Short mmCIF file of C-alpha atoms in Angstrom, two decimals:
data_model
loop_
_atom_site.label_atom_id
_atom_site.label_comp_id
_atom_site.label_asym_id
_atom_site.label_seq_id
_atom_site.Cartn_x
_atom_site.Cartn_y
_atom_site.Cartn_z
CA UNK A 23 9.60 30.69 8.43
CA UNK A 24 8.74 33.06 5.58
CA UNK A 25 9.03 32.00 1.97
CA UNK A 26 12.22 32.80 0.05
CA UNK A 27 12.30 35.74 -2.35
CA UNK A 28 12.58 33.27 -5.24
CA UNK A 29 9.25 31.71 -4.21
CA UNK A 30 7.47 35.09 -3.88
CA UNK A 31 8.86 36.92 -6.92
CA UNK A 32 8.42 36.02 -10.59
CA UNK A 33 11.70 35.13 -12.27
CA UNK A 34 11.67 38.28 -14.40
CA UNK A 35 11.53 40.68 -11.40
CA UNK A 36 15.07 41.21 -10.10
CA UNK A 37 15.84 42.15 -6.48
CA UNK A 38 18.99 43.72 -5.00
CA UNK A 39 19.09 44.26 -1.23
CA UNK A 40 20.72 47.61 -0.39
CA UNK A 41 20.09 47.71 3.37
CA UNK A 42 19.58 44.37 5.06
CA UNK A 43 18.01 44.21 8.51
CA UNK A 44 20.26 42.65 11.16
CA UNK A 45 17.49 40.48 12.59
CA UNK A 46 14.80 38.42 10.96
CA UNK A 47 11.31 39.89 10.80
CA UNK A 48 8.30 38.20 9.29
CA UNK A 49 7.39 39.22 5.75
CA UNK A 50 4.14 41.14 5.14
CA UNK A 51 1.21 38.97 4.14
CA UNK A 52 -2.18 39.57 2.55
CA UNK A 53 -4.32 41.82 4.74
CA UNK A 54 -1.39 43.50 6.53
CA UNK A 55 -1.11 47.28 6.47
CA UNK A 56 2.27 48.58 5.28
CA UNK A 57 3.96 51.93 4.78
CA UNK A 58 6.71 52.40 2.20
CA UNK A 59 8.90 55.08 0.68
CA UNK A 60 9.73 54.56 -2.97
CA UNK A 61 11.81 56.07 -5.76
CA UNK A 62 11.05 55.09 -9.37
CA UNK A 63 13.60 55.49 -12.15
CA UNK A 64 14.13 54.23 -15.70
CA UNK A 65 17.46 54.23 -17.51
CA UNK A 66 18.95 56.25 -14.63
CA UNK A 67 16.33 59.00 -14.97
CA UNK A 68 14.24 59.83 -11.88
CA UNK A 69 10.53 59.34 -12.54
CA UNK A 70 8.86 59.73 -9.16
CA UNK A 71 9.56 59.58 -5.40
CA UNK A 72 7.71 59.72 -2.10
CA UNK A 73 10.80 60.57 -0.04
CA UNK A 74 9.94 64.27 0.16
CA UNK A 75 6.62 63.61 1.85
CA UNK A 76 4.71 61.07 3.95
CA UNK A 77 5.15 57.33 3.36
CA UNK A 78 2.66 55.56 1.10
CA UNK A 79 0.22 53.45 3.09
CA UNK A 80 -1.74 50.50 1.67
CA UNK A 81 -3.21 47.10 2.55
CA UNK A 82 -1.42 44.08 1.10
CA UNK A 83 -3.44 42.15 -1.50
CA UNK A 84 -6.35 44.60 -1.56
CA UNK A 85 -5.78 45.75 -5.15
CA UNK A 86 -5.39 49.42 -4.25
CA UNK A 87 -1.81 49.60 -5.58
CA UNK A 88 -0.16 48.22 -8.70
CA UNK A 89 0.45 44.49 -8.84
CA UNK A 90 4.24 44.95 -8.70
CA UNK A 91 4.12 46.59 -5.28
CA UNK A 92 2.15 43.76 -3.72
CA UNK A 93 4.66 41.27 -5.10
CA UNK A 94 7.88 43.06 -4.19
CA UNK A 95 6.86 44.26 -0.70
CA UNK A 96 5.88 40.70 0.25
CA UNK A 97 9.59 39.76 0.02
CA UNK A 98 10.77 42.50 2.42
CA UNK A 99 11.20 42.96 6.18
CA UNK A 100 10.58 46.10 8.21
CA UNK A 101 13.56 48.45 7.86
CA UNK A 102 14.85 46.83 4.67
CA UNK A 103 15.75 48.89 1.58
CA UNK A 104 15.93 47.06 -1.76
CA UNK A 105 16.01 47.81 -5.49
CA UNK A 106 13.61 45.93 -7.75
CA UNK A 107 13.82 45.89 -11.54
CA UNK A 108 10.23 45.43 -12.77
CA UNK A 109 9.11 44.66 -16.36
CA UNK A 110 6.25 46.67 -17.83
CA UNK A 111 3.75 43.79 -17.60
CA UNK A 112 3.59 44.15 -13.78
CA UNK A 113 3.14 47.94 -13.79
CA UNK A 114 -0.65 47.90 -13.85
CA UNK A 115 -3.43 48.56 -11.37
CA UNK A 116 -3.75 50.98 -8.51
CA UNK A 117 -4.25 54.76 -8.42
CA UNK A 118 -3.36 56.80 -11.47
CA UNK A 119 -1.06 59.03 -9.44
CA UNK A 120 1.49 56.18 -9.31
CA UNK A 121 1.05 55.23 -12.98
CA UNK A 122 1.03 58.66 -14.65
CA UNK A 123 4.79 59.23 -14.49
CA UNK A 124 5.79 55.76 -15.72
CA UNK A 125 7.32 55.43 -19.23
CA UNK A 126 5.01 54.32 -22.03
CA UNK A 127 7.68 52.75 -24.21
CA UNK A 128 7.86 49.39 -22.44
CA UNK A 129 11.00 50.16 -20.41
CA UNK A 130 11.75 48.33 -17.19
CA UNK A 131 11.39 50.46 -14.06
CA UNK A 132 13.75 50.39 -11.10
CA UNK A 133 12.00 50.82 -7.74
CA UNK A 134 14.04 51.62 -4.62
CA UNK A 135 11.69 50.60 -1.81
CA UNK A 136 12.05 51.15 1.94
CA UNK A 137 9.59 49.19 4.07
CA UNK A 138 8.88 51.72 6.83
CA UNK A 139 6.29 49.86 8.89
CA UNK A 140 4.17 46.73 8.95
CA UNK A 141 0.96 46.31 10.90
CA UNK A 142 -0.06 42.65 11.01
CA UNK A 143 -3.81 42.04 10.76
CA UNK A 144 -5.47 38.85 12.05
CA UNK A 145 -9.03 37.68 12.65
CA UNK A 146 -8.49 36.18 16.11
CA UNK A 147 -11.57 33.93 16.36
CA UNK A 148 -12.26 33.62 12.61
CA UNK A 149 -15.65 35.36 12.86
CA UNK A 150 -14.62 39.04 12.58
CA UNK A 151 -15.57 39.62 16.23
CA UNK A 152 -11.98 40.41 17.27
CA UNK A 153 -9.49 41.91 14.84
CA UNK A 154 -5.87 42.00 15.94
CA UNK A 155 -3.44 44.67 14.71
CA UNK A 156 0.21 43.97 15.58
CA UNK A 157 2.35 47.12 15.67
CA UNK A 158 5.56 45.48 16.92
CA UNK A 159 6.44 41.79 16.59
CA UNK A 160 8.67 41.90 19.67
CA UNK A 161 11.53 39.45 20.11
CA UNK A 162 11.77 37.40 16.94
CA UNK A 163 13.25 34.31 18.60
CA UNK A 164 11.35 34.54 21.88
CA UNK A 165 8.75 32.08 23.11
CA UNK A 166 4.99 32.70 23.02
CA UNK A 167 2.76 32.35 26.11
CA UNK A 168 0.79 29.14 26.54
CA UNK A 169 -2.12 28.05 28.69
CA UNK A 170 -1.19 28.17 32.37
CA UNK A 171 1.48 30.85 32.00
CA UNK A 172 1.43 34.05 34.03
CA UNK A 173 2.32 37.27 32.23
CA UNK A 174 2.99 40.93 32.86
CA UNK A 175 1.24 43.23 30.39
CA UNK A 176 0.30 46.84 29.74
CA UNK A 177 -3.43 47.26 29.09
CA UNK A 178 -5.64 50.12 27.90
CA UNK A 179 -9.39 49.83 27.29
CA UNK A 180 -11.34 52.45 25.30
CA UNK A 181 -14.43 52.99 23.14
CA UNK A 182 -13.80 53.06 19.39
CA UNK A 183 -16.51 55.64 18.61
CA UNK A 184 -15.31 58.32 21.01
CA UNK A 185 -11.77 57.28 21.92
CA UNK A 186 -12.73 57.56 25.60
CA UNK A 187 -10.30 55.57 27.76
CA UNK A 188 -12.28 53.65 30.39
CA UNK A 189 -9.53 51.61 32.03
CA UNK A 190 -5.74 51.40 31.94
CA UNK A 191 -3.27 49.21 33.80
CA UNK A 192 0.52 49.31 33.57
CA UNK A 193 2.59 46.24 34.44
CA UNK A 194 -0.40 44.16 35.54
CA UNK A 195 -0.29 40.40 36.09
CA UNK A 196 -2.33 38.34 33.65
CA UNK A 197 -2.94 34.60 33.91
CA UNK A 198 -3.45 32.45 30.80
CA UNK A 199 -6.22 30.25 32.22
CA UNK A 200 -9.80 29.64 31.13
CA UNK A 201 -11.44 30.66 34.39
CA UNK A 202 -8.83 33.16 35.60
CA UNK A 203 -10.22 36.37 37.07
CA UNK A 204 -7.76 38.85 35.58
CA UNK A 205 -9.83 41.88 36.48
CA UNK A 206 -10.00 43.31 32.95
CA UNK A 207 -12.50 43.52 30.11
CA UNK A 208 -12.16 41.21 27.06
CA UNK A 209 -9.96 38.80 29.04
CA UNK A 210 -10.76 35.83 26.75
CA UNK A 211 -9.88 37.81 23.63
CA UNK A 212 -6.61 38.99 25.20
CA UNK A 213 -5.69 35.44 26.19
CA UNK A 214 -6.36 34.16 22.66
CA UNK A 215 -4.27 36.84 20.99
CA UNK A 216 -1.44 36.43 23.52
CA UNK A 217 -0.87 32.90 22.24
CA UNK A 218 0.88 34.43 19.19
CA UNK A 219 2.69 37.29 20.96
CA UNK A 220 6.41 37.34 21.72
CA UNK A 221 8.13 39.34 24.45
CA UNK A 222 7.81 43.12 23.84
CA UNK A 223 5.10 42.56 21.20
CA UNK A 224 2.43 45.24 21.21
CA UNK A 225 -0.86 45.46 19.36
CA UNK A 226 -4.46 46.60 19.32
CA UNK A 227 -7.65 44.51 19.43
CA UNK A 228 -10.87 45.80 17.91
CA UNK A 229 -13.58 43.82 19.71
CA UNK A 230 -17.33 43.66 19.33
CA UNK A 231 -19.27 44.65 22.43
CA UNK A 232 -20.21 41.07 23.44
CA UNK A 233 -16.54 40.32 24.23
CA UNK A 234 -16.63 42.85 27.09
CA UNK A 235 -17.52 40.26 29.70
CA UNK A 236 -16.92 41.65 33.18
CA UNK A 237 -14.79 39.71 35.61
CA UNK A 238 -15.47 39.94 39.33
CA UNK A 239 -12.49 42.21 39.87
CA UNK A 240 -13.36 44.64 37.04
CA UNK A 241 -14.79 48.05 37.80
CA UNK A 242 -18.58 47.63 37.96
CA UNK A 243 -19.07 51.38 37.47
CA UNK A 244 -17.97 51.26 33.81
CA UNK A 245 -20.95 51.65 31.52
CA UNK A 246 -20.44 50.27 27.99
CA UNK A 247 -23.06 51.34 25.40
CA UNK A 248 -24.81 48.47 23.55
CA UNK A 249 -23.27 47.44 20.19
CA UNK A 250 -20.19 49.56 20.89
CA UNK A 251 -16.89 48.47 19.38
CA UNK A 252 -14.07 48.26 21.92
CA UNK A 253 -10.37 49.00 21.55
CA UNK A 254 -7.85 47.09 23.66
CA UNK A 255 -4.20 48.15 23.49
CA UNK A 256 -1.86 45.53 24.92
CA UNK A 257 1.86 44.97 25.24
CA UNK A 258 3.52 41.80 26.50
CA UNK A 259 6.20 42.86 28.97
CA UNK A 260 7.20 39.58 30.59
CA UNK A 261 6.46 35.87 30.69
CA UNK A 262 7.00 34.76 34.26
CA UNK A 263 9.06 31.60 34.58
CA UNK A 264 8.27 28.94 37.18
CA UNK A 265 10.71 26.40 38.58
CA UNK A 266 10.53 23.81 41.33
CA UNK A 267 13.80 24.57 43.15
CA UNK A 268 13.27 21.74 45.63
CA UNK A 269 12.95 19.22 42.83
CA UNK A 270 16.19 20.54 41.33
CA UNK A 271 17.79 19.81 44.72
CA UNK A 272 16.50 16.20 44.51
CA UNK A 273 13.71 16.89 47.03
CA UNK A 274 10.02 16.12 46.67
CA UNK A 275 7.91 18.29 44.38
CA UNK A 276 6.27 21.49 45.56
CA UNK A 277 8.42 22.33 48.61
CA UNK A 278 10.19 25.42 47.20
CA UNK A 279 8.63 27.05 44.12
CA UNK A 280 10.25 29.97 42.28
CA UNK A 281 8.38 32.47 40.13
CA UNK A 282 10.81 34.65 38.17
CA UNK A 283 9.16 38.07 37.84
CA UNK A 284 12.29 39.41 36.14
CA UNK A 285 13.66 36.38 34.29
CA UNK A 286 17.12 36.25 32.74
CA UNK A 287 17.59 34.39 29.47
CA UNK A 288 20.57 32.25 30.40
CA UNK A 289 21.14 28.79 31.82
CA UNK A 290 24.03 29.52 34.20
CA UNK A 291 23.17 29.45 37.92
CA UNK A 292 25.25 28.84 41.09
CA UNK A 293 24.20 25.25 41.74
CA UNK A 294 25.14 23.65 45.07
CA UNK A 295 28.83 22.96 44.57
CA UNK A 296 30.23 25.81 46.64
CA UNK A 297 29.79 28.84 44.36
CA UNK A 298 30.01 32.29 45.98
CA UNK A 299 26.95 34.49 45.50
CA UNK A 300 25.45 37.82 46.55
CA UNK A 301 21.69 37.88 47.03
CA UNK A 302 19.30 40.61 48.15
CA UNK A 303 16.17 39.59 50.07
CA UNK A 304 13.52 42.31 49.82
CA UNK A 305 10.76 40.71 51.89
CA UNK A 306 9.38 37.57 53.47
CA UNK A 307 5.62 37.42 54.02
CA UNK A 308 3.12 34.98 55.45
CA UNK A 309 -0.29 36.17 54.29
CA UNK A 310 -0.36 39.88 55.13
CA UNK A 311 2.35 39.62 57.80
CA UNK A 312 5.85 40.86 56.96
CA UNK A 313 8.47 38.64 58.62
CA UNK A 314 11.55 40.75 57.81
CA UNK A 315 12.07 44.14 59.45
CA UNK A 316 14.28 45.38 56.60
CA UNK A 317 15.90 44.29 53.36
CA UNK A 318 18.93 42.01 53.73
CA UNK A 319 22.02 41.76 51.56
CA UNK A 320 23.71 38.39 52.00
CA UNK A 321 27.04 37.17 50.63
CA UNK A 322 27.40 33.44 51.02
CA UNK A 323 28.56 30.22 49.41
CA UNK A 324 25.69 28.11 48.12
CA UNK A 325 25.71 24.61 49.56
CA UNK A 326 27.62 25.44 52.74
CA UNK A 327 24.48 25.73 54.87
CA UNK A 328 24.76 29.37 55.94
CA UNK A 329 21.36 30.01 54.34
CA UNK A 330 18.24 28.20 55.47
CA UNK A 331 17.38 25.13 53.40
CA UNK A 332 14.71 26.96 51.38
CA UNK A 333 17.08 29.81 50.43
CA UNK A 334 19.85 27.34 49.60
CA UNK A 335 17.53 25.64 47.11
CA UNK A 336 16.28 28.93 45.66
CA UNK A 337 19.70 30.59 45.30
CA UNK A 338 21.19 27.47 43.73
CA UNK A 339 18.65 27.78 40.89
CA UNK A 340 18.72 31.54 40.23
CA UNK A 341 20.30 33.42 37.31
CA UNK A 342 22.37 36.58 37.65
CA UNK A 343 20.07 39.61 37.68
CA UNK A 344 16.94 37.51 38.21
CA UNK A 345 14.23 38.76 40.57
CA UNK A 346 11.91 36.09 41.91
CA UNK A 347 9.12 35.29 44.31
CA UNK A 348 9.94 32.08 46.18
CA UNK A 349 7.09 30.22 47.87
CA UNK A 350 8.05 27.89 50.72
CA UNK A 351 5.34 25.43 51.76
CA UNK A 352 7.32 23.33 54.25
CA UNK A 353 8.10 25.72 57.13
CA UNK A 354 10.79 23.40 58.55
CA UNK A 355 12.96 24.59 55.64
CA UNK A 356 13.14 28.11 57.12
CA UNK A 357 15.48 27.39 60.03
CA UNK A 358 18.26 27.17 60.91
CA UNK A 359 20.08 29.58 58.62
CA UNK A 360 19.73 33.01 57.05
CA UNK A 361 17.63 35.05 56.90
CA UNK A 362 16.81 34.81 60.57
CA UNK A 363 13.10 35.29 61.02
CA UNK A 364 10.32 34.22 63.31
CA UNK A 365 8.79 31.19 61.63
CA UNK A 366 4.99 31.61 61.50
CA UNK A 367 2.57 28.97 62.72
CA UNK A 368 1.08 28.63 59.24
CA UNK A 369 2.40 29.08 55.74
CA UNK A 370 3.25 29.36 53.03
CA UNK A 371 5.99 31.98 53.29
CA UNK A 372 6.79 34.02 50.18
CA UNK A 373 10.24 35.59 49.72
CA UNK A 374 11.09 38.28 47.18
CA UNK A 375 14.76 38.23 46.28
CA UNK A 376 17.27 39.19 43.60
CA UNK A 377 20.43 37.35 42.61
CA UNK A 378 22.90 40.22 42.27
CA UNK A 379 26.04 38.27 41.43
CA UNK A 380 27.79 34.93 41.74
CA UNK A 381 31.10 33.29 40.89
CA UNK A 382 31.90 30.81 38.15
CA UNK A 383 30.28 27.43 38.87
CA UNK A 384 32.02 24.31 37.67
CA UNK A 385 30.58 22.17 34.85
CA UNK A 386 27.41 20.31 35.75
CA UNK A 387 28.95 16.95 34.83
CA UNK A 388 32.09 17.61 36.90
CA UNK A 389 35.77 17.41 35.78
CA UNK A 390 36.64 15.42 32.70
CA UNK A 391 39.54 13.59 34.37
CA UNK A 392 38.44 10.53 36.35
CA UNK A 393 40.76 11.15 39.31
CA UNK A 394 39.51 14.73 39.71
CA UNK A 395 35.92 13.53 39.34
CA UNK A 396 36.33 10.94 42.09
CA UNK A 397 37.98 13.49 44.39
CA UNK A 398 35.08 15.89 43.83
CA UNK A 399 32.55 13.14 44.58
CA UNK A 400 34.36 12.35 47.85
CA UNK A 401 34.24 16.01 48.91
CA UNK A 402 30.54 16.24 48.02
CA UNK A 403 29.81 13.12 50.11
CA UNK A 404 31.80 14.53 53.04
CA UNK A 405 29.79 17.75 52.89
CA UNK A 406 26.60 15.67 52.90
CA UNK A 407 27.80 13.90 56.05
CA UNK A 408 28.49 17.28 57.70
CA UNK A 409 24.94 18.38 56.95
CA UNK A 410 23.54 15.07 58.23
CA UNK A 411 25.39 15.34 61.55
CA UNK A 412 24.07 18.91 61.91
CA UNK A 413 20.48 17.70 61.38
CA UNK A 414 20.26 19.39 57.94
CA UNK A 415 18.81 16.29 56.29
CA UNK A 416 17.49 18.12 53.19
CA UNK A 417 20.90 19.55 52.37
CA UNK A 418 22.50 16.18 53.06
CA UNK A 419 19.97 14.57 50.72
CA UNK A 420 20.97 16.97 47.93
CA UNK A 421 24.71 16.25 48.40
CA UNK A 422 24.32 12.46 48.41
CA UNK A 423 22.12 12.63 45.30
CA UNK A 424 24.77 14.79 43.64
CA UNK A 425 27.40 12.07 44.24
CA UNK A 426 25.28 9.56 42.31
CA UNK A 427 24.70 12.10 39.54
CA UNK A 428 28.45 12.75 39.23
CA UNK A 429 29.35 9.05 38.87
CA UNK A 430 27.32 7.48 36.03
CA UNK A 431 28.45 4.07 34.91
CA UNK A 432 28.19 4.97 31.23
CA UNK A 433 28.59 8.24 29.37
CA UNK A 434 28.28 9.27 25.73
CA UNK A 435 31.46 11.16 24.72
CA UNK A 436 31.10 14.37 22.74
CA UNK A 437 30.68 13.54 19.06
CA UNK A 438 30.03 9.84 19.71
CA UNK A 439 26.79 7.94 19.10
CA UNK A 440 27.47 5.13 21.58
CA UNK A 441 27.84 5.00 25.37
CA UNK A 442 31.16 4.01 26.90
CA UNK A 443 32.13 3.09 30.45
CA UNK A 444 33.32 6.08 32.46
CA UNK A 445 35.67 4.13 34.74
CA UNK A 446 37.70 1.39 33.09
CA UNK A 447 40.47 1.01 35.70
CA UNK A 448 39.56 -1.54 38.39
CA UNK A 449 40.54 0.72 41.33
CA UNK A 450 38.61 3.72 39.93
CA UNK A 451 35.56 1.58 39.21
CA UNK A 452 35.60 0.09 42.73
CA UNK A 453 35.96 3.56 44.31
CA UNK A 454 33.08 4.94 42.26
CA UNK A 455 30.81 2.03 43.13
CA UNK A 456 31.62 2.33 46.84
CA UNK A 457 30.88 6.07 46.79
CA UNK A 458 27.53 5.48 45.12
CA UNK A 459 26.63 2.58 47.44
CA UNK A 460 27.39 4.53 50.61
CA UNK A 461 25.56 7.59 49.24
CA UNK A 462 22.46 5.52 48.53
CA UNK A 463 22.56 4.09 52.05
CA UNK A 464 22.88 7.62 53.41
CA UNK A 465 19.98 8.74 51.21
CA UNK A 466 17.89 6.00 52.79
CA UNK A 467 18.90 7.30 56.23
CA UNK A 468 17.95 10.87 55.23
CA UNK A 469 14.60 9.67 53.94
CA UNK A 470 13.85 7.88 57.21
CA UNK A 471 14.68 11.04 59.16
CA UNK A 472 12.24 12.94 56.92
CA UNK A 473 9.53 10.23 57.21
CA UNK A 474 9.83 9.48 53.49
CA UNK A 475 9.48 5.75 53.93
CA UNK A 476 8.81 4.81 50.30
CA UNK A 477 11.94 6.73 49.25
CA UNK A 478 14.00 5.01 51.98
CA UNK A 479 12.94 1.57 50.74
CA UNK A 480 13.69 2.59 47.14
CA UNK A 481 17.24 3.74 47.92
CA UNK A 482 17.92 0.56 49.90
CA UNK A 483 16.59 -1.51 46.98
CA UNK A 484 19.22 0.04 44.68
CA UNK A 485 21.97 -1.18 47.00
CA UNK A 486 20.45 -4.65 47.40
CA UNK A 487 20.37 -5.15 43.62
CA UNK A 488 24.17 -5.16 43.69
CA UNK A 489 24.68 -6.53 47.23
CA UNK A 490 21.76 -8.72 48.38
CA UNK A 491 23.48 -9.37 51.73
CA UNK A 492 24.16 -5.74 52.65
CA UNK A 493 23.05 -5.51 56.31
CA UNK A 494 22.50 -1.72 56.36
CA UNK A 495 20.42 -1.84 53.18
CA UNK A 496 18.25 -4.69 54.53
CA UNK A 497 17.74 -2.86 57.83
CA UNK A 498 16.82 0.46 56.22
CA UNK A 499 14.50 -1.21 53.73
CA UNK A 500 12.80 -2.94 56.67
CA UNK A 501 12.41 0.44 58.40
CA UNK A 502 10.93 1.94 55.24
CA UNK A 503 8.58 -1.02 54.81
CA UNK A 504 7.40 -0.63 58.42
CA UNK A 505 6.65 3.03 57.75
CA UNK A 506 4.51 2.09 54.72
CA UNK A 507 2.80 -0.79 56.59
CA UNK A 508 4.36 -3.35 54.25
CA UNK A 509 4.79 -5.80 57.11
CA UNK A 510 5.65 -8.86 55.00
CA UNK A 511 8.71 -7.15 53.49
CA UNK A 512 9.77 -5.75 56.86
CA UNK A 513 9.56 -9.18 58.55
CA UNK A 514 11.37 -10.86 55.66
CA UNK A 515 14.25 -8.33 55.76
CA UNK A 516 14.63 -8.58 59.55
CA UNK A 517 14.74 -12.38 59.40
CA UNK A 518 17.30 -12.22 56.59
CA UNK A 519 19.53 -9.97 58.73
CA UNK A 520 19.26 -12.43 61.66
CA UNK A 521 20.21 -15.29 59.35
CA UNK A 522 23.34 -13.40 58.32
CA UNK A 523 24.07 -11.98 61.80
CA UNK A 524 22.22 -13.94 64.53
CA UNK A 525 23.44 -11.54 67.24
CA UNK A 526 22.16 -8.37 65.51
CA UNK A 527 20.17 -6.76 68.34
CA UNK A 528 18.82 -3.90 66.21
CA UNK A 529 17.24 -6.33 63.75
CA UNK A 530 15.70 -8.31 66.60
CA UNK A 531 14.20 -5.20 68.17
CA UNK A 532 12.88 -4.03 64.79
CA UNK A 533 11.32 -7.45 64.11
CA UNK A 534 9.43 -7.31 67.41
CA UNK A 535 8.31 -3.77 66.66
CA UNK A 536 7.04 -4.83 63.22
CA UNK A 537 5.04 -7.74 64.65
CA UNK A 538 3.60 -5.59 67.45
CA UNK A 539 2.60 -2.82 65.01
CA UNK A 540 0.96 -5.38 62.70
CA UNK A 541 -1.07 -6.83 65.62
CA UNK A 542 -2.22 -3.38 66.73
CA UNK A 543 -3.25 -2.46 63.21
CA UNK A 544 -5.14 -5.76 62.74
CA UNK A 545 -6.99 -5.16 66.00
CA UNK A 546 -7.92 -1.60 65.02
CA UNK A 547 -9.20 -2.78 61.63
CA UNK A 548 -11.30 -5.56 63.22
CA UNK A 549 -12.84 -3.07 65.60
CA UNK A 550 -13.56 -0.62 62.80
CA UNK A 551 -15.00 -3.11 60.34
CA UNK A 552 -16.81 -5.03 63.05
CA UNK A 553 -18.60 -1.88 64.21
CA UNK A 554 -19.44 -0.99 60.61
CA UNK A 555 -20.82 -4.47 59.94
CA UNK A 556 -22.89 -4.33 63.17
CA UNK A 557 -24.48 -1.04 62.09
CA UNK A 558 -25.33 -2.50 58.68
CA UNK A 559 -27.02 -5.54 60.25
CA UNK A 560 -29.10 -3.29 62.53
#
């Protein structure tokens, strides 16, 4: 934040703002280039003005204007008009053309100043090898790019001595990474200066010739004279936003990744609770192969399963008006469901789509009334069971996870500093606990179908903490333990089931399978290590 006017101005210089800017801009600092219009008057008599000609241009803190101007302009923002009442003691210094018309009888002078433009100046690396000139600060409250971000920029590269433009790129992608091959000259200098840019910022870099390192993708035909100073004009158009849509749907990381190439600055998105939406799919590609014959416009309800699993996850996380590239690594997520396409043998598949419109999604935390909340949780669980029966285990997994999210045991009410129990009535509490228990058991079943054995054991564990004798939880934890080769846990759980239900055939069959698998694995390990040991002895 800039300093207040009281901090920057001496107490005997008075300021009255006549035209305030509607948004906050940074105040000019030492070294910045500014342009102003001024009118000087004393006792209501006009002394001098620049308003009939070009603005006055000077560098802040350089001593080439009177001391008063440096002081008063440092309190202003671009576009502001203010009146300053300045005592005689500050009306010194600078060119005589500004001093000649001032009164010589010690009167105070009123200056009406308009700050026309500000060009911020910065030594990017601190060694005068790259000087940054900011012509437009861009969005005041926006974020700045950081290492790892991908950007869209305008770029123009020219020689300072002749003005010859050697390269220009409009709307190019630029990656903020140390070893990124961005295909442009002065990539390191651009990356460093971008760390302070905001969206729509534009500026110019004056670089020494040794910053013109050539990346592999740059034009090798360009011939830069030795010791030549280089001019790079850049504008930050967009900061691409990345989101793991699969993770938002309670799936594993990296299955469905969204890169917003036209982000929208809002939080509202359809979610998975049955919100209507209209989405346009421009393309679907696997490498160089286009999988869609034409663009598709789809109106659907997110969470119902009409879309393929990957598109359900992507659409549930998109903002209205957002355009995104969605990368799908797990090709089993592409069918069944829209868009219908021939699934390639290898991936990933990249979709380009736009969220045109959607309805009003309900609150993320669900209804505030307990009865309505429990009814919603029941419906969500039923939808999960529909997906499970249809073999849509990913969608079922999302629904069951949503049930648990909707029914926390404790919640912090708005304005409170302490957590309170959500369900205080015995019947409501019992219903909520049963919904969560059955959802966790179903999550374990989904995980087993997806060969996520660690996750299956973890979900079963959550049930067994509350109900150590739950047969389904013991059985599914044993299945998960078998999948992770944790034979001791699997055997223990199977035996515990047979203690509780001696006639449980499934547990007996699973116990035999665990013991057989353990024997086969022991035999394979003995053969492997025995052969290895024999080779070492030879």
